[in-house]
Amino acid sequence: MKAILEIRDISKRFLIQHNKQGQAYMSLRESLSSLFKRNTSTQEDFYALKNVSFNVEPGECIGIIGKNGAGKSTLLKILSRITPPTTGSIVSRGRMASLLEVGTGFHPELTGRENVFLNGSILGMARKEIQAKFDEIIDFSGTEKFLDTPLKFYSSGMQLRLAFSVAAFLEPEIMVIDEVLAVGDAEFQKKCIGKMEDVNKDGRTILFVSHDLNAVQSLCKSTILLKDGQVSNIGKSEDIINHYLHSGPPAGNTWVQAANISHPHFKKLEVKLEGKQPNLKLVINSSIQCFANMVPSYIAYDIFSKIGTPIAQAIPNPEPFIRPSDNTINLTTVIDLEGFIPADYYIDAWLGPHHNETYDWPKECVEFSIVESPQKGRTYPHHPNHGYIVPNSKII
């Protein structure tokens, strides 16, 4: 069977203009006078993508990850024929529906109803085919009250709901989805992930770009890692995500505030493990700079997996206990890690007077690793897909 998508040596070049005079903005008079002067600006070639090649088989669900600026969105725009490649070619053997930005493919002056039929027509569907799916689309999107309202009056969340529903229910062979799902609320995001799983089980192909590595790992068997516009790695999602997370500088077990901050803040954080399972403890030593005009505050620590899954929150004292002063205070917090499986973990530290007001919130500032199973005598590995904590349990 031939690949449903063949991406062959795709490159995308942009020209970047540099003004030697160093002026970011010019007045109208300056702009007009510059037309009669010798051009002192220079141009630089910038490759958003360079020699990108891979194949996608029918029915595959492939994740595409990478840092901001890696070329993910540019690649999807080329695949969706929104912009052409500078060099290279694409062979597509199926209808493609793209969900790249809120409102893409929709006309703001047309109603929700008219836009559904417009998108179906763009996909090459007959009116009868669209009509057969119309009720399912509207029911999933939850926009039935606004069907005959022009799209320009929809919120971004409503536009997303309708756009995803159209892409999912009009049954294209290929779905291309960018980070746009982040616009929706948590409940709708969950519905979308569930629908994508159903669509993929039906044999349709999905390309999914997201910074939500949890969603990528649960939805996609294979993942492509882009770096500086090139394919850095392709393989099993769990392996590629693990490689991506460990490719940057480690957080380490000590963090020091580098900025000069004029409000209450953490000056230093240090973590270490003490004991062994099942009595393993995490010890966090924190140094906090207080201010005389601050509101009494408390601290909290959030523990995340390396792919960003929230694991636990530790609040040593739920009442504000850090009092106004101009002193630096040192605190030691001990967190019970009983049941935590072997894995790498990040910590976010939080300082503030209440949950609606924050003084300081350094994220992913320190990390720790657990190597020992919480279950004595266990000979087979733990898998994060089944959770990160193994609670005590027994048969009675």
mmCIF file of C-alpha atoms in Angstrom:
data_model
loop_
_atom_site.group_PDB
_atom_site.id
_atom_site.type_symbol
_atom_site.label_atom_id
_atom_site.label_comp_id
_atom_site.label_asym_id
_atom_site.label_seq_id
_atom_site.Cartn_x
_atom_site.Cartn_y
_atom_site.Cartn_z
ATOM 1 C CA MET A 1 0.000 0.000 0.000
ATOM 2 C CA LYS A 2 1.321 3.434 -0.944
ATOM 3 C CA ALA A 3 1.838 6.147 1.667
ATOM 4 C CA ILE A 4 -1.114 8.528 1.980
ATOM 5 C CA LEU A 5 1.351 11.437 2.346
ATOM 6 C CA GLU A 6 4.848 11.677 0.898
ATOM 7 C CA ILE A 7 6.901 14.687 1.953
ATOM 8 C CA ARG A 8 9.984 14.965 -0.213
ATOM 9 C CA ASP A 9 12.804 17.386 0.652
ATOM 10 C CA ILE A 10 10.531 20.264 1.655
ATOM 11 C CA SER A 11 12.230 23.602 2.312
ATOM 12 C CA LYS A 12 10.660 26.975 3.044
ATOM 13 C CA ARG A 13 12.759 30.120 2.737
ATOM 14 C CA PHE A 14 11.860 33.615 3.895
ATOM 15 C CA LEU A 15 13.722 36.866 3.304
ATOM 16 C CA ILE A 16 14.506 38.904 6.408
ATOM 17 C CA GLN A 17 15.095 42.622 5.895
ATOM 18 C CA HIS A 18 17.767 44.396 7.975
ATOM 19 C CA ASN A 19 17.825 48.195 8.114
ATOM 20 C CA LYS A 20 21.410 49.384 8.563
ATOM 21 C CA GLN A 21 20.209 52.699 9.989
ATOM 22 C CA GLY A 22 18.816 50.728 12.908
ATOM 23 C CA GLN A 23 15.400 52.408 12.833
ATOM 24 C CA ALA A 24 12.556 50.101 13.806
ATOM 25 C CA TYR A 25 9.877 52.666 12.850
ATOM 26 C CA MET A 26 9.939 55.685 10.550
ATOM 27 C CA SER A 27 7.568 58.615 10.124
ATOM 28 C CA LEU A 28 5.721 59.138 6.831
ATOM 29 C CA ARG A 29 8.190 61.890 5.857
ATOM 30 C CA GLU A 30 11.169 59.619 6.564
ATOM 31 C CA SER A 31 9.572 56.763 4.617
ATOM 32 C CA LEU A 32 8.972 58.986 1.571
ATOM 33 C CA SER A 33 12.441 60.532 1.652
ATOM 34 C CA SER A 34 14.040 57.087 1.911
ATOM 35 C CA LEU A 35 12.584 56.252 -1.522
ATOM 36 C CA PHE A 36 15.011 58.730 -3.083
ATOM 37 C CA LYS A 37 18.038 57.608 -1.084
ATOM 38 C CA ARG A 38 20.417 54.760 -1.766
ATOM 39 C CA ASN A 39 19.035 51.583 -0.229
ATOM 40 C CA THR A 40 21.213 50.690 2.764
ATOM 41 C CA SER A 41 19.188 47.714 3.939
ATOM 42 C CA THR A 42 20.344 44.127 3.576
ATOM 43 C CA GLN A 43 18.470 40.868 3.194
ATOM 44 C CA GLU A 44 19.092 37.531 4.846
ATOM 45 C CA ASP A 45 17.767 34.111 3.903
ATOM 46 C CA PHE A 46 15.941 32.372 6.727
ATOM 47 C CA TYR A 47 14.879 28.734 6.349
ATOM 48 C CA ALA A 48 11.810 27.885 8.442
ATOM 49 C CA LEU A 49 12.083 24.346 7.021
ATOM 50 C CA LYS A 50 15.067 22.694 5.383
ATOM 51 C CA ASN A 51 15.109 19.351 3.546
ATOM 52 C CA VAL A 52 12.223 17.818 5.494
ATOM 53 C CA SER A 53 11.294 14.318 4.300
ATOM 54 C CA PHE A 54 9.019 11.622 5.720
ATOM 55 C CA ASN A 55 6.107 9.376 4.724
ATOM 56 C CA VAL A 56 2.763 8.931 6.463
ATOM 57 C CA GLU A 57 0.977 5.607 6.051
ATOM 58 C CA PRO A 58 -2.842 5.322 5.811
ATOM 59 C CA GLY A 59 -4.443 5.210 9.275
ATOM 60 C CA GLU A 60 -1.380 6.524 11.116
ATOM 61 C CA CYS A 61 -1.688 9.117 13.864
ATOM 62 C CA ILE A 62 1.557 11.079 13.971
ATOM 63 C CA GLY A 63 2.518 13.750 16.490
ATOM 64 C CA ILE A 64 4.790 16.646 15.546
ATOM 65 C CA ILE A 65 6.648 18.315 18.408
ATOM 66 C CA GLY A 66 9.450 20.815 18.878
ATOM 67 C CA LYS A 67 10.208 24.152 20.434
ATOM 68 C CA ASN A 68 8.628 27.413 19.276
ATOM 69 C CA GLY A 69 10.170 28.345 15.942
ATOM 70 C CA ALA A 70 11.069 24.764 15.045
ATOM 71 C CA GLY A 71 8.891 24.889 11.901
ATOM 72 C CA LYS A 72 5.844 22.894 13.018
ATOM 73 C CA SER A 73 3.140 25.347 11.935
ATOM 74 C CA THR A 74 4.968 26.168 8.692
ATOM 75 C CA LEU A 75 5.053 22.470 7.824
ATOM 76 C CA LEU A 76 1.314 22.074 8.410
ATOM 77 C CA LYS A 77 0.543 25.181 6.333
ATOM 78 C CA ILE A 78 2.538 23.706 3.450
ATOM 79 C CA LEU A 79 0.786 20.343 3.804
ATOM 80 C CA SER A 80 -2.561 22.162 3.818
ATOM 81 C CA ARG A 81 -1.563 24.134 0.688
ATOM 82 C CA ILE A 82 -1.968 27.463 2.447
ATOM 83 C CA THR A 83 1.592 28.374 1.470
ATOM 84 C CA PRO A 84 3.835 26.670 -1.121
ATOM 85 C CA PRO A 85 7.249 25.206 -0.342
ATOM 86 C CA THR A 86 10.308 26.954 -1.749
ATOM 87 C CA THR A 87 11.674 23.598 -2.873
ATOM 88 C CA GLY A 88 10.521 20.008 -2.598
ATOM 89 C CA SER A 89 7.209 18.306 -3.265
ATOM 90 C CA ILE A 90 4.241 16.684 -1.539
ATOM 91 C CA VAL A 91 2.215 13.736 -2.752
ATOM 92 C CA SER A 92 -1.220 13.485 -1.080
ATOM 93 C CA ARG A 93 -3.543 10.564 -1.735
ATOM 94 C CA GLY A 94 -6.632 11.670 0.159
ATOM 95 C CA ARG A 95 -8.903 14.580 1.049
ATOM 96 C CA MET A 96 -7.386 16.744 3.740
ATOM 97 C CA ALA A 97 -9.125 18.843 6.424
ATOM 98 C CA SER A 98 -6.964 21.323 8.317
ATOM 99 C CA LEU A 99 -7.542 22.952 11.690
ATOM 100 C CA LEU A 100 -4.611 25.339 12.004
ATOM 101 C CA GLU A 101 -5.858 28.654 13.395
ATOM 102 C CA VAL A 102 -9.199 29.768 14.759
ATOM 103 C CA GLY A 103 -11.298 30.861 11.791
ATOM 104 C CA THR A 104 -9.105 29.272 9.109
ATOM 105 C CA GLY A 105 -11.275 28.177 6.185
ATOM 106 C CA PHE A 106 -14.311 30.068 7.487
ATOM 107 C CA HIS A 107 -15.816 33.267 6.116
ATOM 108 C CA PRO A 108 -16.650 35.782 8.873
ATOM 109 C CA GLU A 109 -19.629 37.248 6.999
ATOM 110 C CA LEU A 110 -21.307 33.864 6.486
ATOM 111 C CA THR A 111 -23.432 32.190 9.165
ATOM 112 C CA GLY A 112 -22.382 29.058 10.997
ATOM 113 C CA ARG A 113 -24.747 27.007 8.826
ATOM 114 C CA GLU A 114 -23.352 28.457 5.587
ATOM 115 C CA ASN A 115 -19.769 27.879 6.717
ATOM 116 C CA VAL A 116 -20.451 24.190 7.341
ATOM 117 C CA PHE A 117 -21.621 23.781 3.738
ATOM 118 C CA LEU A 118 -18.748 25.935 2.464
ATOM 119 C CA ASN A 119 -16.168 23.724 4.172
ATOM 120 C CA GLY A 120 -17.837 20.567 2.905
ATOM 121 C CA SER A 121 -17.753 21.922 -0.635
ATOM 122 C CA ILE A 122 -14.047 22.751 -0.286
ATOM 123 C CA LEU A 123 -13.496 19.098 0.716
ATOM 124 C CA GLY A 124 -15.270 18.045 -2.481
ATOM 125 C CA MET A 125 -18.438 16.747 -0.821
ATOM 126 C CA ALA A 126 -21.906 16.874 -2.371
ATOM 127 C CA ARG A 127 -24.621 18.841 -0.586
ATOM 128 C CA LYS A 128 -26.468 15.607 0.284
ATOM 129 C CA GLU A 129 -23.333 14.205 1.972
ATOM 130 C CA ILE A 130 -22.934 17.340 4.068
ATOM 131 C CA GLN A 131 -26.643 17.364 4.968
ATOM 132 C CA ALA A 132 -26.395 13.752 6.189
ATOM 133 C CA LYS A 133 -23.672 14.788 8.689
ATOM 134 C CA PHE A 134 -25.071 18.226 9.556
ATOM 135 C CA ASP A 135 -26.969 17.306 12.739
ATOM 136 C CA GLU A 136 -23.963 15.409 14.174
ATOM 137 C CA ILE A 137 -21.678 18.375 13.467
ATOM 138 C CA ILE A 138 -23.952 20.866 15.207
ATOM 139 C CA ASP A 139 -24.674 18.554 18.142
ATOM 140 C CA PHE A 140 -20.956 17.958 18.790
ATOM 141 C CA SER A 141 -20.072 21.647 18.471
ATOM 142 C CA GLY A 142 -22.900 22.847 20.721
ATOM 143 C CA THR A 143 -23.516 25.888 18.517
ATOM 144 C CA GLU A 144 -27.142 25.138 17.531
ATOM 145 C CA LYS A 145 -28.434 28.443 19.001
ATOM 146 C CA PHE A 146 -26.090 30.470 16.807
ATOM 147 C CA LEU A 147 -26.399 28.589 13.496
ATOM 148 C CA ASP A 148 -27.844 31.544 11.617
ATOM 149 C CA THR A 149 -25.546 34.139 13.190
ATOM 150 C CA PRO A 150 -22.588 35.459 11.128
ATOM 151 C CA LEU A 151 -19.334 33.868 12.218
ATOM 152 C CA LYS A 152 -17.738 37.241 13.017
ATOM 153 C CA PHE A 153 -19.927 37.380 16.136
ATOM 154 C CA TYR A 154 -18.713 33.978 17.416
ATOM 155 C CA SER A 155 -16.173 33.816 20.211
ATOM 156 C CA SER A 156 -12.843 32.103 19.424
ATOM 157 C CA GLY A 157 -14.001 29.107 21.465
ATOM 158 C CA MET A 158 -17.247 28.804 19.466
ATOM 159 C CA GLN A 159 -15.348 29.058 16.177
ATOM 160 C CA LEU A 160 -13.014 26.311 17.334
ATOM 161 C CA ARG A 161 -15.917 24.053 18.308
ATOM 162 C CA LEU A 162 -17.546 24.430 14.902
ATOM 163 C CA ALA A 163 -14.256 24.104 12.967
ATOM 164 C CA PHE A 164 -13.237 20.911 14.766
ATOM 165 C CA SER A 165 -16.691 19.389 14.343
ATOM 166 C CA VAL A 166 -16.666 20.099 10.611
ATOM 167 C CA ALA A 167 -13.166 18.609 10.226
ATOM 168 C CA ALA A 168 -14.028 15.501 12.243
ATOM 169 C CA PHE A 169 -17.487 14.652 10.919
ATOM 170 C CA LEU A 170 -17.086 15.407 7.218
ATOM 171 C CA GLU A 171 -14.776 12.376 7.072
ATOM 172 C CA PRO A 172 -11.649 13.552 5.250
ATOM 173 C CA GLU A 173 -8.997 10.880 4.783
ATOM 174 C CA ILE A 174 -6.393 13.144 6.433
ATOM 175 C CA MET A 175 -6.852 15.492 9.417
ATOM 176 C CA VAL A 176 -4.196 18.123 10.125
ATOM 177 C CA ILE A 177 -4.514 19.714 13.573
ATOM 178 C CA ASP A 178 -2.318 22.429 15.047
ATOM 179 C CA GLU A 179 -2.069 23.740 18.631
ATOM 180 C CA VAL A 180 -5.435 25.474 18.048
ATOM 181 C CA LEU A 181 -7.132 23.014 20.451
ATOM 182 C CA ALA A 182 -5.530 24.955 23.315
ATOM 183 C CA VAL A 183 -8.154 27.664 22.709
ATOM 184 C CA GLY A 184 -11.000 25.404 23.851
ATOM 185 C CA ASP A 185 -12.072 24.707 27.412
ATOM 186 C CA ALA A 186 -10.868 21.557 29.187
ATOM 187 C CA GLU A 187 -14.131 19.681 28.638
ATOM 188 C CA PHE A 188 -14.151 20.332 24.894
ATOM 189 C CA GLN A 189 -10.446 19.452 24.593
ATOM 190 C CA LYS A 190 -11.255 16.093 26.165
ATOM 191 C CA LYS A 191 -14.119 15.598 23.688
ATOM 192 C CA CYS A 192 -11.764 16.452 20.810
ATOM 193 C CA ILE A 193 -9.106 13.966 21.910
ATOM 194 C CA GLY A 194 -11.782 11.272 22.242
ATOM 195 C CA LYS A 195 -13.147 12.080 18.781
ATOM 196 C CA MET A 196 -9.660 11.988 17.255
ATOM 197 C CA GLU A 197 -9.140 8.538 18.769
ATOM 198 C CA ASP A 198 -12.428 7.394 17.199
ATOM 199 C CA VAL A 199 -11.503 8.947 13.845
ATOM 200 C CA ASN A 200 -8.137 7.206 13.886
ATOM 201 C CA LYS A 201 -9.731 3.847 14.760
ATOM 202 C CA ASP A 202 -11.910 4.284 11.670
ATOM 203 C CA GLY A 203 -8.726 4.242 9.599
ATOM 204 C CA ARG A 204 -8.271 7.936 8.949
ATOM 205 C CA THR A 205 -4.873 9.617 9.135
ATOM 206 C CA ILE A 206 -4.064 12.355 11.670
ATOM 207 C CA LEU A 207 -1.144 14.785 11.930
ATOM 208 C CA PHE A 208 -1.240 16.441 15.349
ATOM 209 C CA VAL A 209 0.948 19.365 16.456
ATOM 210 C CA SER A 210 0.862 20.183 20.160
ATOM 211 C CA HIS A 211 2.964 21.333 23.099
ATOM 212 C CA ASP A 212 0.770 19.090 25.264
ATOM 213 C CA LEU A 213 3.120 16.105 25.309
ATOM 214 C CA ASN A 214 0.621 14.142 27.388
ATOM 215 C CA ALA A 215 -1.951 14.386 24.592
ATOM 216 C CA VAL A 216 0.642 13.533 21.928
ATOM 217 C CA GLN A 217 1.829 10.449 23.799
ATOM 218 C CA SER A 218 -1.689 9.150 24.489
ATOM 219 C CA LEU A 219 -2.997 9.792 20.956
ATOM 220 C CA CYS A 220 -0.032 9.183 18.640
ATOM 221 C CA LYS A 221 1.971 5.978 18.238
ATOM 222 C CA SER A 222 4.689 7.788 16.269
ATOM 223 C CA THR A 223 6.115 11.280 16.660
ATOM 224 C CA ILE A 224 8.340 13.560 14.593
ATOM 225 C CA LEU A 225 10.705 15.930 16.408
ATOM 226 C CA LEU A 226 11.524 19.132 14.532
ATOM 227 C CA LYS A 227 14.534 21.224 15.454
ATOM 228 C CA ASP A 228 15.613 24.409 13.651
ATOM 229 C CA GLY A 229 13.430 23.539 10.656
ATOM 230 C CA GLN A 230 14.799 20.029 10.216
ATOM 231 C CA VAL A 231 13.669 16.547 11.210
ATOM 232 C CA SER A 232 15.732 15.745 14.293
ATOM 233 C CA ASN A 233 14.171 12.370 15.074
ATOM 234 C CA ILE A 234 11.275 10.093 14.117
ATOM 235 C CA GLY A 235 10.063 7.101 16.084
ATOM 236 C CA LYS A 236 7.864 5.740 18.832
ATOM 237 C CA SER A 237 6.156 8.632 20.655
ATOM 238 C CA GLU A 238 7.357 7.669 24.120
ATOM 239 C CA ASP A 239 10.988 7.466 22.942
ATOM 240 C CA ILE A 240 10.890 10.719 20.949
ATOM 241 C CA ILE A 241 9.220 12.667 23.768
ATOM 242 C CA ASN A 242 11.746 11.321 26.262
ATOM 243 C CA HIS A 243 14.594 12.342 23.927
ATOM 244 C CA TYR A 244 13.059 15.812 23.483
ATOM 245 C CA LEU A 245 12.668 16.370 27.221
ATOM 246 C CA HIS A 246 16.256 15.381 27.940
ATOM 247 C CA SER A 247 17.778 17.344 25.045
ATOM 248 C CA GLY A 248 17.804 20.663 26.914
ATOM 249 C CA PRO A 249 19.826 21.655 29.962
ATOM 250 C CA PRO A 250 18.598 19.848 33.102
ATOM 251 C CA ALA A 251 16.851 21.814 35.805
ATOM 252 C CA GLY A 252 19.109 20.274 38.447
ATOM 253 C CA ASN A 253 18.483 19.999 42.164
ATOM 254 C CA THR A 254 19.398 23.619 42.961
ATOM 255 C CA TRP A 255 17.799 26.802 41.636
ATOM 256 C CA VAL A 256 18.891 30.389 42.344
ATOM 257 C CA GLN A 257 16.892 33.514 41.474
ATOM 258 C CA ALA A 258 18.979 35.487 38.974
ATOM 259 C CA ALA A 259 16.720 38.528 38.564
ATOM 260 C CA ASN A 260 16.590 41.554 40.853
ATOM 261 C CA ILE A 261 12.986 41.439 42.110
ATOM 262 C CA SER A 262 11.281 44.125 44.197
ATOM 263 C CA HIS A 263 8.515 41.944 45.648
ATOM 264 C CA PRO A 264 8.474 38.825 47.881
ATOM 265 C CA HIS A 265 10.197 35.950 46.107
ATOM 266 C CA PHE A 266 12.142 32.726 46.353
ATOM 267 C CA LYS A 267 15.888 33.422 46.433
ATOM 268 C CA LYS A 268 17.001 29.806 46.360
ATOM 269 C CA LEU A 269 15.527 26.302 46.202
ATOM 270 C CA GLU A 270 17.310 23.029 46.794
ATOM 271 C CA VAL A 271 15.900 19.495 46.750
ATOM 272 C CA LYS A 272 17.223 16.128 47.870
ATOM 273 C CA LEU A 273 15.834 12.645 48.506
ATOM 274 C CA GLU A 274 16.114 10.942 51.863
ATOM 275 C CA GLY A 275 15.331 7.363 52.843
ATOM 276 C CA LYS A 276 14.171 4.472 50.681
ATOM 277 C CA GLN A 277 10.801 3.202 49.533
ATOM 278 C CA PRO A 278 8.315 2.853 51.137
ATOM 279 C CA ASN A 279 9.640 5.652 53.379
ATOM 280 C CA LEU A 280 11.093 7.869 50.670
ATOM 281 C CA LYS A 281 11.019 11.610 51.439
ATOM 282 C CA LEU A 282 11.644 14.711 49.348
ATOM 283 C CA VAL A 283 13.330 17.506 51.296
ATOM 284 C CA ILE A 284 12.994 21.049 49.891
ATOM 285 C CA ASN A 285 15.132 23.797 51.405
ATOM 286 C CA SER A 286 13.877 27.233 50.395
ATOM 287 C CA SER A 287 15.188 30.719 50.979
ATOM 288 C CA ILE A 288 12.513 33.440 50.742
ATOM 289 C CA GLN A 289 13.006 37.195 50.634
ATOM 290 C CA CYS A 290 10.227 38.942 52.568
ATOM 291 C CA PHE A 291 9.148 42.587 52.449
ATOM 292 C CA ALA A 292 7.701 44.782 55.191
ATOM 293 C CA ASN A 293 4.694 45.771 53.053
ATOM 294 C CA MET A 294 3.780 42.227 51.979
ATOM 295 C CA VAL A 295 0.543 40.454 52.879
ATOM 296 C CA PRO A 296 0.961 37.333 55.091
ATOM 297 C CA SER A 297 1.581 34.454 52.694
ATOM 298 C CA TYR A 298 2.122 30.724 52.355
ATOM 299 C CA ILE A 299 3.951 28.409 49.945
ATOM 300 C CA ALA A 300 3.003 25.447 47.769
ATOM 301 C CA TYR A 301 4.928 22.986 45.620
ATOM 302 C CA ASP A 302 3.490 21.340 42.490
ATOM 303 C CA ILE A 303 5.043 18.080 41.316
ATOM 304 C CA PHE A 304 4.860 17.238 37.596
ATOM 305 C CA SER A 305 6.072 14.408 35.426
ATOM 306 C CA LYS A 306 8.615 15.210 32.724
ATOM 307 C CA ILE A 307 5.822 15.397 30.131
ATOM 308 C CA GLY A 308 3.850 17.870 32.223
ATOM 309 C CA THR A 309 1.334 15.573 33.926
ATOM 310 C CA PRO A 310 0.304 17.078 37.293
ATOM 311 C CA ILE A 311 1.103 14.502 39.976
ATOM 312 C CA ALA A 312 0.600 16.173 43.340
ATOM 313 C CA GLN A 313 0.508 19.484 45.192
ATOM 314 C CA ALA A 314 2.118 19.902 48.581
ATOM 315 C CA ILE A 315 0.951 22.753 50.854
ATOM 316 C CA PRO A 316 2.992 22.531 54.080
ATOM 317 C CA ASN A 317 0.750 24.996 55.890
ATOM 318 C CA PRO A 318 -2.603 26.066 54.361
ATOM 319 C CA GLU A 319 -2.732 29.207 56.511
ATOM 320 C CA PRO A 320 -0.598 32.295 55.718
ATOM 321 C CA PHE A 321 2.400 31.914 58.013
ATOM 322 C CA ILE A 322 5.074 34.023 56.299
ATOM 323 C CA ARG A 323 4.809 37.417 57.998
ATOM 324 C CA PRO A 324 5.781 40.887 56.713
ATOM 325 C CA SER A 325 9.413 41.814 57.376
ATOM 326 C CA ASP A 326 12.539 42.840 55.512
ATOM 327 C CA ASN A 327 14.271 39.571 56.352
ATOM 328 C CA THR A 328 15.249 36.480 54.421
ATOM 329 C CA ILE A 329 13.720 33.352 55.940
ATOM 330 C CA ASN A 330 14.854 29.774 55.424
ATOM 331 C CA LEU A 331 12.314 26.940 55.397
ATOM 332 C CA THR A 332 12.620 23.169 55.141
ATOM 333 C CA THR A 333 9.674 21.211 53.740
ATOM 334 C CA VAL A 334 9.470 17.400 53.835
ATOM 335 C CA ILE A 335 7.154 15.688 51.341
ATOM 336 C CA ASP A 336 6.192 12.014 51.624
ATOM 337 C CA LEU A 337 6.832 10.229 48.290
ATOM 338 C CA GLU A 338 5.426 6.856 49.283
ATOM 339 C CA GLY A 339 3.973 5.135 46.235
ATOM 340 C CA PHE A 340 5.708 7.295 43.593
ATOM 341 C CA ILE A 341 6.940 5.166 40.677
ATOM 342 C CA PRO A 342 10.474 5.413 39.224
ATOM 343 C CA ALA A 343 10.533 8.471 36.934
ATOM 344 C CA ASP A 344 11.890 11.987 36.536
ATOM 345 C CA TYR A 345 9.866 14.765 38.179
ATOM 346 C CA TYR A 346 9.794 18.588 38.020
ATOM 347 C CA ILE A 347 8.765 21.000 40.760
ATOM 348 C CA ASP A 348 7.020 24.377 40.501
ATOM 349 C CA ALA A 349 7.313 26.562 43.611
ATOM 350 C CA TRP A 350 4.591 29.057 44.522
ATOM 351 C CA LEU A 351 4.462 31.953 46.995
ATOM 352 C CA GLY A 352 1.471 34.185 47.669
ATOM 353 C CA PRO A 353 -1.191 35.415 50.131
ATOM 354 C CA HIS A 354 -4.060 33.439 48.512
ATOM 355 C CA HIS A 355 -4.840 31.486 45.344
ATOM 356 C CA ASN A 356 -5.953 34.609 43.448
ATOM 357 C CA GLU A 357 -2.747 36.551 44.115
ATOM 358 C CA THR A 358 0.795 35.379 43.420
ATOM 359 C CA TYR A 359 4.084 36.919 44.508
ATOM 360 C CA ASP A 360 6.421 34.395 42.879
ATOM 361 C CA TRP A 361 5.976 31.236 40.831
ATOM 362 C CA PRO A 362 9.199 29.768 39.407
ATOM 363 C CA LYS A 363 8.232 26.859 37.159
ATOM 364 C CA GLU A 364 10.150 23.645 36.493
ATOM 365 C CA CYS A 365 12.891 25.134 38.617
ATOM 366 C CA VAL A 366 14.199 21.956 40.231
ATOM 367 C CA GLU A 367 13.914 18.267 39.473
ATOM 368 C CA PHE A 368 14.429 14.916 41.141
ATOM 369 C CA SER A 369 14.533 11.287 39.987
ATOM 370 C CA ILE A 370 13.176 8.168 41.652
ATOM 371 C CA VAL A 371 14.833 4.892 40.660
ATOM 372 C CA GLU A 372 13.355 2.456 43.181
ATOM 373 C CA SER A 373 9.962 0.761 42.857
ATOM 374 C CA PRO A 374 7.519 1.480 45.696
ATOM 375 C CA GLN A 375 6.529 -2.204 45.666
ATOM 376 C CA LYS A 376 9.017 -4.514 47.298
ATOM 377 C CA GLY A 377 9.878 -7.549 45.187
ATOM 378 C CA ARG A 378 8.338 -6.148 41.986
ATOM 379 C CA THR A 379 10.309 -7.483 38.995
ATOM 380 C CA TYR A 380 8.416 -5.849 36.093
ATOM 381 C CA PRO A 381 8.556 -2.136 35.250
ATOM 382 C CA HIS A 382 5.953 0.503 36.057
ATOM 383 C CA HIS A 383 4.339 2.335 33.159
ATOM 384 C CA PRO A 384 3.207 5.989 33.476
ATOM 385 C CA ASN A 385 0.115 5.242 31.369
ATOM 386 C CA HIS A 386 -1.271 3.515 34.479
ATOM 387 C CA GLY A 387 -0.454 6.455 36.762
ATOM 388 C CA TYR A 388 2.532 7.714 38.726
ATOM 389 C CA ILE A 389 1.493 6.634 42.214
ATOM 390 C CA VAL A 390 0.948 3.086 43.459
ATOM 391 C CA PRO A 391 -1.222 3.341 46.585
ATOM 392 C CA ASN A 392 -1.093 0.736 49.318
ATOM 393 C CA SER A 393 -3.582 -2.047 48.639
ATOM 394 C CA LYS A 394 -4.280 -5.537 49.916
ATOM 395 C CA ILE A 395 -6.707 -8.413 49.434
ATOM 396 C CA ILE A 396 -8.910 -9.120 52.447
#
